[in-house]
């Protein structure tokens, strides 16, 4: 049974298909820490993924990888103050910036613009489904193998410096938004549990996250100018202001 | 009018939101945003308050006249009915 370490959680996985094993290869763990749990994926889990909206169009091996992701997210939410946050997470000089938006808006594209602008100062933590965790009063974003269609992730973590909602606009502009405004965005970009206890774990984490991380909204097109706009405000100005 | 089982009010990051839990999620998957007054009225409804009691409570808690309180309570109840959060 393969052993992985993802989001600083060591666990064993009992898998059916090679696809998931291959996907998670970079996160194989051979260190001395004991596994915290075993994720056993059965046909029942795969069928549950299939029953979800849009699930029927995917092959079982792919749905297995989603089932494993769901089990991991469930574990971190229940026991490790962590959540999935659908976003493109980039680290610049070690600090992480999370771009979030509904699929198709251009968060991956915006992350690519940052890479083109900043070169090797940028590390792609994860382009689609990073996990974020609240540890000793700080928020960290972790790479995961569920990395989006461009297959971009790094087995690493970085402290979160800012979160930015992306909207398409004709004029590039960026401004701060309130926790209330960001809450509605984030709620749609995470997995919402149905059990009260887990839901309250999620709310606890979001409450902390939105009160201690700077929150922005970027209205932008797809241009170098858009990346300059967001970088200037989120990185340069933030550093001046301290 | 009673709040359906499986709907809970929470305060998160300065917002009052109502979401479904358990089986109620199959019926309602959204989020309802309430303002402070809405949250106050929701909590009273949870305890089984009638429309008259809601109006009275509003008059006691906030600086409003009776027609305004009645209008606010009616609007609130309509909103809950529209979202199918009450039975």
XYZ file of C-alpha atoms in Angstrom:
329
model
C 0.000 0.000 0.000
C 1.524 3.370 -0.971
C 2.140 5.950 1.752
C 1.824 9.659 1.003
C 2.446 12.939 2.709
C 0.154 15.678 1.458
C -0.522 18.937 3.321
C 1.777 17.610 6.056
C -0.539 14.667 6.636
C 0.972 11.189 6.326
C -1.525 8.555 5.203
C -1.779 5.216 3.463
C -3.989 4.716 0.429
C -5.608 1.527 -0.789
C -6.232 2.203 -4.447
C -7.774 0.306 -7.341
C -6.294 2.066 -10.359
C -2.786 2.991 -11.378
C -3.863 6.474 -12.446
C -4.248 7.792 -8.913
C -0.985 6.195 -7.785
C 0.798 7.837 -10.702
C -0.887 11.183 -10.007
C 0.290 11.157 -6.389
C 3.796 9.806 -7.097
C 5.552 13.056 -6.164
C 3.991 12.876 -2.710
C 5.143 9.354 -1.811
C 6.519 9.281 1.692
C 9.226 7.059 3.090
C 10.078 8.949 6.272
C 9.625 7.826 9.825
C 6.290 9.493 10.677
C 3.419 7.109 11.277
C 0.364 7.351 8.981
C -2.534 9.259 10.496
C -5.169 7.283 8.611
C -5.768 4.892 5.749
C -7.838 5.985 2.790
C -9.558 2.923 1.348
C -11.165 3.631 -2.005
C -13.934 1.245 -2.994
C -16.244 1.041 -6.000
C -18.871 2.601 -3.744
C -16.749 5.749 -3.378
C -16.268 5.877 -7.131
C -19.998 5.483 -7.713
C -20.633 8.313 -5.263
C -18.358 10.576 -7.335
C -20.166 9.453 -10.478
C -23.502 10.419 -8.969
C -22.360 14.002 -8.444
C -23.159 16.721 -10.939
C -21.210 15.985 -14.137
C -19.554 12.899 -12.652
C -20.958 10.403 -15.132
C -18.812 11.676 -17.989
C -15.534 10.688 -16.310
C -13.873 7.259 -16.265
C -13.666 5.324 -12.991
C -9.896 5.725 -12.629
C -10.248 9.507 -12.672
C -13.183 9.444 -10.260
C -11.047 7.344 -7.935
C -8.537 10.188 -7.732
C -11.360 12.576 -6.796
C -12.620 10.134 -4.168
C -9.154 10.056 -2.612
C -9.028 13.840 -2.645
C -12.403 13.999 -0.932
C -11.247 11.609 1.802
C -8.104 13.640 2.380
C -10.076 16.902 2.535
C -12.538 15.332 4.923
C -9.684 14.272 7.171
C -7.919 17.639 7.218
C -11.206 19.444 7.842
C -12.092 17.126 10.717
C -8.700 16.905 12.396
C -6.141 19.340 10.976
C -7.886 22.696 10.523
C -7.537 22.536 6.779
C -9.740 23.049 3.738
C -9.595 22.724 -0.005
C -9.607 26.123 -1.635
C -10.231 26.035 -5.371
C -7.630 28.527 -6.574
C -4.345 29.026 -8.334
C -1.681 29.418 -5.653
C 1.634 31.006 -6.544
C 4.524 31.699 -4.201
C 6.747 34.718 -4.831
C 9.930 34.909 -2.796
C 8.372 32.344 -0.474
C 5.053 34.123 0.137
C 1.858 32.745 -1.331
C -0.836 34.558 -3.301
C -4.090 32.783 -4.059
C -6.147 33.665 -7.115
C -9.678 32.383 -6.956
C -12.699 32.507 -9.273
C -15.238 30.159 -10.806
C -13.732 27.818 -13.413
C -13.128 29.498 -16.728
C -12.642 33.025 -15.381
C -8.878 33.009 -15.794
C -7.145 32.291 -12.498
C -4.674 29.881 -14.101
C -4.097 32.386 -16.866
C -3.380 35.117 -14.364
C -0.953 32.859 -12.506
C 0.789 32.198 -15.821
C 1.100 35.958 -16.399
C 2.845 36.231 -13.020
C 5.238 33.436 -14.022
C 6.026 35.182 -17.286
C 6.603 38.456 -15.505
C 8.571 37.189 -12.515
C 10.371 34.142 -13.890
C 12.043 31.914 -11.358
C 10.945 34.012 -8.392
C 7.619 32.197 -8.782
C 6.893 28.707 -7.512
C 3.582 27.201 -8.591
C 2.250 25.697 -5.379
C -0.883 24.419 -7.090
C -2.888 25.572 -10.090
C -6.305 24.250 -9.070
C -6.935 22.488 -5.770
C -4.457 23.437 -3.061
C -5.169 22.694 0.580
C -4.848 25.487 3.099
C -4.199 24.939 6.770
C -4.363 27.054 9.911
C -1.267 26.304 11.962
C -0.235 28.185 15.109
C -2.089 31.332 14.093
C -0.886 31.422 10.486
C -2.324 30.198 7.198
C -0.304 28.033 4.835
C -1.099 26.794 1.372
C 0.058 23.327 0.339
C 0.634 21.810 -3.042
C -1.453 18.732 -3.852
C -1.435 16.326 -6.814
C -4.852 17.668 -7.861
C -3.267 20.373 -9.879
C -5.571 21.325 -12.756
C -5.372 20.843 -16.486
C -1.898 22.378 -16.822
C -0.524 19.909 -14.261
C 1.185 22.514 -12.121
C 2.028 21.815 -8.518
C 4.944 21.658 -6.141
C 5.236 19.441 -3.110
C 5.766 22.420 -0.837
C 3.987 24.863 1.430
C 4.093 28.636 1.759
C 2.592 31.169 4.125
C -0.416 32.918 2.593
C 0.201 36.641 1.989
C -3.071 37.499 0.202
C -6.178 36.133 -1.486
C -7.508 37.693 -4.663
C -10.830 37.128 -6.373
C -10.556 37.497 -10.137
C -13.308 38.953 -12.250
C -13.148 39.774 -15.907
C -13.215 43.461 -16.694
C -12.359 45.898 -19.467
C -10.167 48.056 -17.254
C -7.517 46.516 -15.032
C -8.040 47.496 -11.437
C -7.548 45.996 -8.020
C -9.005 46.941 -4.654
C -9.473 45.532 -1.180
C -12.725 43.765 -0.359
C -14.330 42.957 2.972
C -14.467 39.569 4.707
C -18.229 39.562 4.045
C -17.688 39.931 0.307
C -14.979 37.274 0.202
C -16.999 34.820 2.294
C -19.519 34.317 -0.498
C -16.668 33.759 -2.967
C -14.830 31.270 -0.799
C -17.953 29.315 0.140
C -18.387 28.484 -3.520
C -14.750 27.440 -3.930
C -14.493 24.865 -1.197
C -16.214 21.607 -0.308
C -19.118 22.294 1.993
C -19.744 19.400 4.388
C -23.283 18.449 5.324
C -22.542 17.412 8.913
C -22.965 20.228 11.439
C -19.700 19.544 13.238
C -17.621 19.637 10.064
C -19.498 22.673 8.806
C -18.584 24.473 12.015
C -14.945 23.470 11.506
C -15.142 25.046 8.056
C -16.710 28.209 9.440
C -14.095 28.467 12.167
C -11.321 28.277 9.580
C -12.999 30.771 7.217
C -13.647 33.183 10.044
C -9.932 33.186 10.919
C -8.775 33.196 7.312
C -10.880 36.152 6.247
C -9.973 38.204 9.295
C -6.218 37.762 9.113
C -5.353 37.587 5.398
C -5.557 40.662 3.104
C -8.395 40.240 0.597
C -8.535 41.735 -2.885
C -10.656 41.798 -5.975
C -8.996 42.139 -9.351
C -10.975 43.134 -12.403
C -8.833 42.338 -15.386
C -8.344 41.224 -18.955
C -5.696 38.793 -20.126
C -2.627 40.981 -20.481
C 0.759 41.711 -18.991
C -0.805 44.920 -17.704
C -3.268 42.884 -15.594
C -0.402 41.049 -13.901
C 1.447 44.332 -13.284
C -1.687 45.769 -11.668
C -2.170 42.888 -9.246
C 1.532 42.520 -8.472
C 1.964 46.231 -7.725
C -0.871 46.237 -5.182
C -0.575 42.797 -3.602
C 3.227 42.540 -3.418
C 4.940 45.913 -3.806
C 2.434 48.183 -2.048
C 1.789 45.605 0.646
C 5.522 45.517 1.373
C 5.783 49.297 1.584
C 2.827 49.446 3.917
C 4.310 46.531 5.857
C -44.576 29.768 10.419
C -41.727 27.525 11.509
C -38.168 27.122 10.333
C -37.715 23.783 8.593
C -35.504 21.172 10.195
C -31.902 21.195 9.063
C -31.412 24.937 8.598
C -28.898 26.690 10.776
C -27.831 30.272 11.318
C -24.157 31.029 11.786
C -22.058 34.161 12.136
C -18.934 33.865 9.997
C -16.442 36.633 9.296
C -18.955 39.316 10.223
C -21.795 37.868 8.133
C -24.949 36.131 9.241
C -25.639 33.203 6.960
C -28.199 30.432 6.871
C -27.207 27.094 5.375
C -28.658 23.606 5.277
C -27.167 20.637 7.106
C -27.786 16.897 6.843
C -30.611 15.776 4.564
C -31.841 19.339 4.070
C -28.810 19.917 1.798
C -30.574 17.840 -0.892
C -33.347 20.434 -0.902
C -31.314 23.570 -0.453
C -27.719 23.947 -1.460
C -27.402 27.708 -1.272
C -26.515 30.338 1.277
C -28.911 32.951 2.598
C -27.391 36.173 3.843
C -29.156 37.895 6.719
C -28.480 41.310 8.162
C -28.325 41.845 11.906
C -32.073 42.367 12.199
C -32.727 39.288 10.085
C -30.502 37.222 12.362
C -32.314 38.589 15.404
C -35.702 37.636 13.950
C -34.388 34.212 12.853
C -33.298 33.410 16.389
C -36.785 34.301 17.651
C -38.414 32.158 14.968
C -36.193 29.270 16.021
C -37.782 29.547 19.429
C -41.228 29.401 17.870
C -42.206 33.092 17.911
C -45.335 34.249 16.068
C -45.479 37.196 13.679
C -46.953 39.389 16.412
C -44.159 38.430 18.778
C -41.555 39.214 16.114
C -43.026 42.687 15.608
C -43.111 43.267 19.339
C -39.544 42.111 19.752
C -38.398 44.372 16.961
C -40.110 47.345 18.602
C -38.403 46.505 21.871
C -34.947 45.974 20.410
C -34.703 48.658 17.736
C -35.701 52.270 17.420
C -38.567 51.793 14.924
C -42.255 52.644 14.802
C -44.922 49.965 14.556
C -45.772 50.268 10.829
C -42.063 49.994 9.964
C -41.589 47.003 12.263
C -44.580 45.281 10.727
C -43.327 45.982 7.212
C -39.848 44.668 8.087
C -41.188 41.479 9.653
C -43.480 40.838 6.673
C -40.610 41.359 4.240
C -38.419 39.036 6.291
C -41.055 36.319 6.387
C -41.625 36.634 2.660
C -37.925 36.248 2.037
C -37.848 33.046 4.083
C -40.893 31.700 2.266
C -39.362 32.456 -1.106
C -36.183 30.619 -0.120
C -38.384 27.772 1.215
C -36.689 27.851 4.587
C -39.955 27.778 6.507
C -43.041 25.617 6.595
